[in-house]
CSV table of C-alpha atoms in Angstrom, one decimal:
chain,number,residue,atom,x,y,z
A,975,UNK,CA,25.0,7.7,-2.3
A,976,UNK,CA,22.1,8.3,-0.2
A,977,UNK,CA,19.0,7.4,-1.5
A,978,UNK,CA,15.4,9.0,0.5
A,979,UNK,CA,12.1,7.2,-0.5
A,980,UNK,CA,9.3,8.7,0.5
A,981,UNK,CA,5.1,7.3,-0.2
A,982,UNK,CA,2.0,7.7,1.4
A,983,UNK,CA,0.1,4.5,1.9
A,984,UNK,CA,-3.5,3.6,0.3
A,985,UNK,CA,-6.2,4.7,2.2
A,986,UNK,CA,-7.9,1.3,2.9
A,987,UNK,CA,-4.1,0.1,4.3
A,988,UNK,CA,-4.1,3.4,6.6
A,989,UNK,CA,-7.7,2.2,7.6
A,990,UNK,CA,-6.5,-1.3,8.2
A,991,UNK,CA,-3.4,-0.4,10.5
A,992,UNK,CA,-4.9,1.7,12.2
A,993,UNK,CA,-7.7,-0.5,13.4
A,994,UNK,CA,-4.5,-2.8,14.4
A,995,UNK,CA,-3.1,0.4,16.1
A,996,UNK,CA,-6.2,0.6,18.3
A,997,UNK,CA,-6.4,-3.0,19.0
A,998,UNK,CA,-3.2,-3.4,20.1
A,999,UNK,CA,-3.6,0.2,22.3
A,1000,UNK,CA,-0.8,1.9,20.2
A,1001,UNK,CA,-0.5,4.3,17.0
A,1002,UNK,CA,-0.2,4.2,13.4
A,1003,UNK,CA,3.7,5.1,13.5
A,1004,UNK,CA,4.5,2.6,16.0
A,1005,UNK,CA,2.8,-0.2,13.9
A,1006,UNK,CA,4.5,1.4,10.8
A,1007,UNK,CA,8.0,1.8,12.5
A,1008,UNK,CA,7.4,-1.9,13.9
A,1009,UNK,CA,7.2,-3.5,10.3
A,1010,UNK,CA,10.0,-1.3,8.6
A,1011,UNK,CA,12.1,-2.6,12.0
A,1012,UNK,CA,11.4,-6.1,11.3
A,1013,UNK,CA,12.0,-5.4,7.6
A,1014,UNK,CA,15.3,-3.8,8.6
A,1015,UNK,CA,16.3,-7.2,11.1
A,1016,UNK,CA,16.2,-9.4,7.9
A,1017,UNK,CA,18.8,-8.2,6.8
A,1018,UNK,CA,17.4,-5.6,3.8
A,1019,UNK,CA,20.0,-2.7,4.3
A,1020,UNK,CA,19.7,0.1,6.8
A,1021,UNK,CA,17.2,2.5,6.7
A,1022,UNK,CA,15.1,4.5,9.7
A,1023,UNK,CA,11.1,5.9,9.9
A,1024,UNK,CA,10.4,9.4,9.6
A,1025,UNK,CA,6.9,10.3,10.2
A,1026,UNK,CA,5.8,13.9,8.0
A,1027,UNK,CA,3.4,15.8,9.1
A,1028,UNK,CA,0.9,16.0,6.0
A,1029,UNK,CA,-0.4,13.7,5.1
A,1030,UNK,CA,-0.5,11.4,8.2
A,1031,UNK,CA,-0.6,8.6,6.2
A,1032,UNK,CA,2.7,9.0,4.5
A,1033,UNK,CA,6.5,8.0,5.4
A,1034,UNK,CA,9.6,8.0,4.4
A,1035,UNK,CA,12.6,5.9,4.1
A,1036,UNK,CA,15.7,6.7,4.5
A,1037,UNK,CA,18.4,4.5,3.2
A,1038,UNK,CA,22.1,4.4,1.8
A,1039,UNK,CA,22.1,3.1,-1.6
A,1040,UNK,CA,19.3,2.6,-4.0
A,1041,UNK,CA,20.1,-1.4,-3.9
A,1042,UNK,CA,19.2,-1.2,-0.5
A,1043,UNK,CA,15.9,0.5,-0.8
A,1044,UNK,CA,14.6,-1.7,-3.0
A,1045,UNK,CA,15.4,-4.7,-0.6
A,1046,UNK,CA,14.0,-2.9,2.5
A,1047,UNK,CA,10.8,-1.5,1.1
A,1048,UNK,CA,10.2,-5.6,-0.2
A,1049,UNK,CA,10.6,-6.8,3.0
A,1050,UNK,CA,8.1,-3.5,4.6
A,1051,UNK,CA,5.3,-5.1,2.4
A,1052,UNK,CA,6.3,-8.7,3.3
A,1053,UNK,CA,5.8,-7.3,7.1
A,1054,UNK,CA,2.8,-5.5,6.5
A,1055,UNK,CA,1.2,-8.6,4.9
A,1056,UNK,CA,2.7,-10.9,8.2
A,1057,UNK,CA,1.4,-8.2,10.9
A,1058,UNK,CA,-2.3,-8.7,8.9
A,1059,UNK,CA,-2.7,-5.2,8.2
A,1060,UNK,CA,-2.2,-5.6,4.6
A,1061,UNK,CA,-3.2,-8.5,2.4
A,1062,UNK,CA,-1.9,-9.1,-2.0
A,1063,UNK,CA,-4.9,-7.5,-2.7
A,1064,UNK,CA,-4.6,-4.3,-0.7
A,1065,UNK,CA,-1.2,-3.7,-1.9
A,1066,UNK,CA,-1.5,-5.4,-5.6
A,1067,UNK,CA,-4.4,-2.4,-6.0
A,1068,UNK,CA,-2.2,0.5,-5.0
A,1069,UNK,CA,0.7,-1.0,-7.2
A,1070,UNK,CA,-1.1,-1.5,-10.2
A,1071,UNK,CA,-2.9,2.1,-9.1
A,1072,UNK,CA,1.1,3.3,-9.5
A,1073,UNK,CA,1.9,1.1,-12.8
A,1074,UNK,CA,-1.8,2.6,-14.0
A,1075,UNK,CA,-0.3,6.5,-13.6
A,1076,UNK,CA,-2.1,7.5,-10.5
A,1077,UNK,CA,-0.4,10.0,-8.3
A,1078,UNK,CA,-1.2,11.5,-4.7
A,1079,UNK,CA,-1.1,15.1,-5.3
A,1080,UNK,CA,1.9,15.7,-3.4
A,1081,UNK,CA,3.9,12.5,-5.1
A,1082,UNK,CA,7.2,13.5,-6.6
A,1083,UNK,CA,8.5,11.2,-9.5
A,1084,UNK,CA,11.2,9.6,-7.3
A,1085,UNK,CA,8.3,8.4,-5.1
A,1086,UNK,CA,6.6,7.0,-8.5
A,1087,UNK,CA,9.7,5.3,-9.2
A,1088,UNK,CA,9.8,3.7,-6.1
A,1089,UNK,CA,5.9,2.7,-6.8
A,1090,UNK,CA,6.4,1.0,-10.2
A,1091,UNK,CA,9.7,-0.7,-9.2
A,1092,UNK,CA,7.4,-2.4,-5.8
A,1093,UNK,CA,4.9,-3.5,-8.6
A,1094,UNK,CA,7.2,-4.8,-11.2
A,1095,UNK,CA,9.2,-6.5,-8.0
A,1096,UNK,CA,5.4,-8.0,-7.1
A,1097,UNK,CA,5.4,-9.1,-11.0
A,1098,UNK,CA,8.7,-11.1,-10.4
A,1099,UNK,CA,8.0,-12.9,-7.3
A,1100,UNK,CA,4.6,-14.2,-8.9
A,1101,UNK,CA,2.7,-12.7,-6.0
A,1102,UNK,CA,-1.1,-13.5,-6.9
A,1103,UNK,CA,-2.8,-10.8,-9.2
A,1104,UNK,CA,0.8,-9.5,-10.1
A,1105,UNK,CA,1.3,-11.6,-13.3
């Protein structure tokens, strides 16, 4: 079964990579499509980035089974946080944002789903701020 993720990242994490993008002298997608290539490398099933047009800050995910979307959108944050572009904090307040019923206007409840299984995955792993 093919499973499609798709979520629009927090505004202070958009602000954050793309001060990375401009550092590095290359764009918000490439940094994006950098981490969910790494994330992909580990190992966490298969899955490609496609960019949408509105908002510019949100992705999506494309992968084959739900068990693998769940592995490769753990590792995404794990690279985020490595590439310095996103810190516990950052992340922990979108999540719990998610758990906590806030939506984007254009979310759609699969993207929700995705939201609240990332912060009960957090929860698990003990991340700081998450228990």
């Amino acid at each position: 079964m093919k499973v499609s993720t798709s979520f629009v990242l927090p505004d202070e994490l958009w602000k954050k990579i793309k001060v990375t993008a401009i550092e590095r002298g290359t764009t918000v997608s490439a940094i994006v499509a950098e981490a969910l290539s790494s994330a992909v490398s580990r190992g966490s099933g298969s899955g490609m980035f496609i960019p949408e047009g509105a908002p510019k800050h949100a992705f999506m995910l494309k992968v084959l089974t739900s068990e693998n979307k769940q592995q490769l959108m753990t590792s995404l944050i794990t690279e985020f946080m490595e590439m310095g572009v996103g810190d516990v904090d950052l992340l922990g307040k979108y999540l719990r944002g998610a758990k906590d019923g806030w939506k984007h206007p254009s979310r759609t409840g699969k993207e929700s789903e995705a939201l609240t299984y990332l912060f009960k995955l957090c929860s698990e792993l003990h991340y700081p701020g998450f228990d």
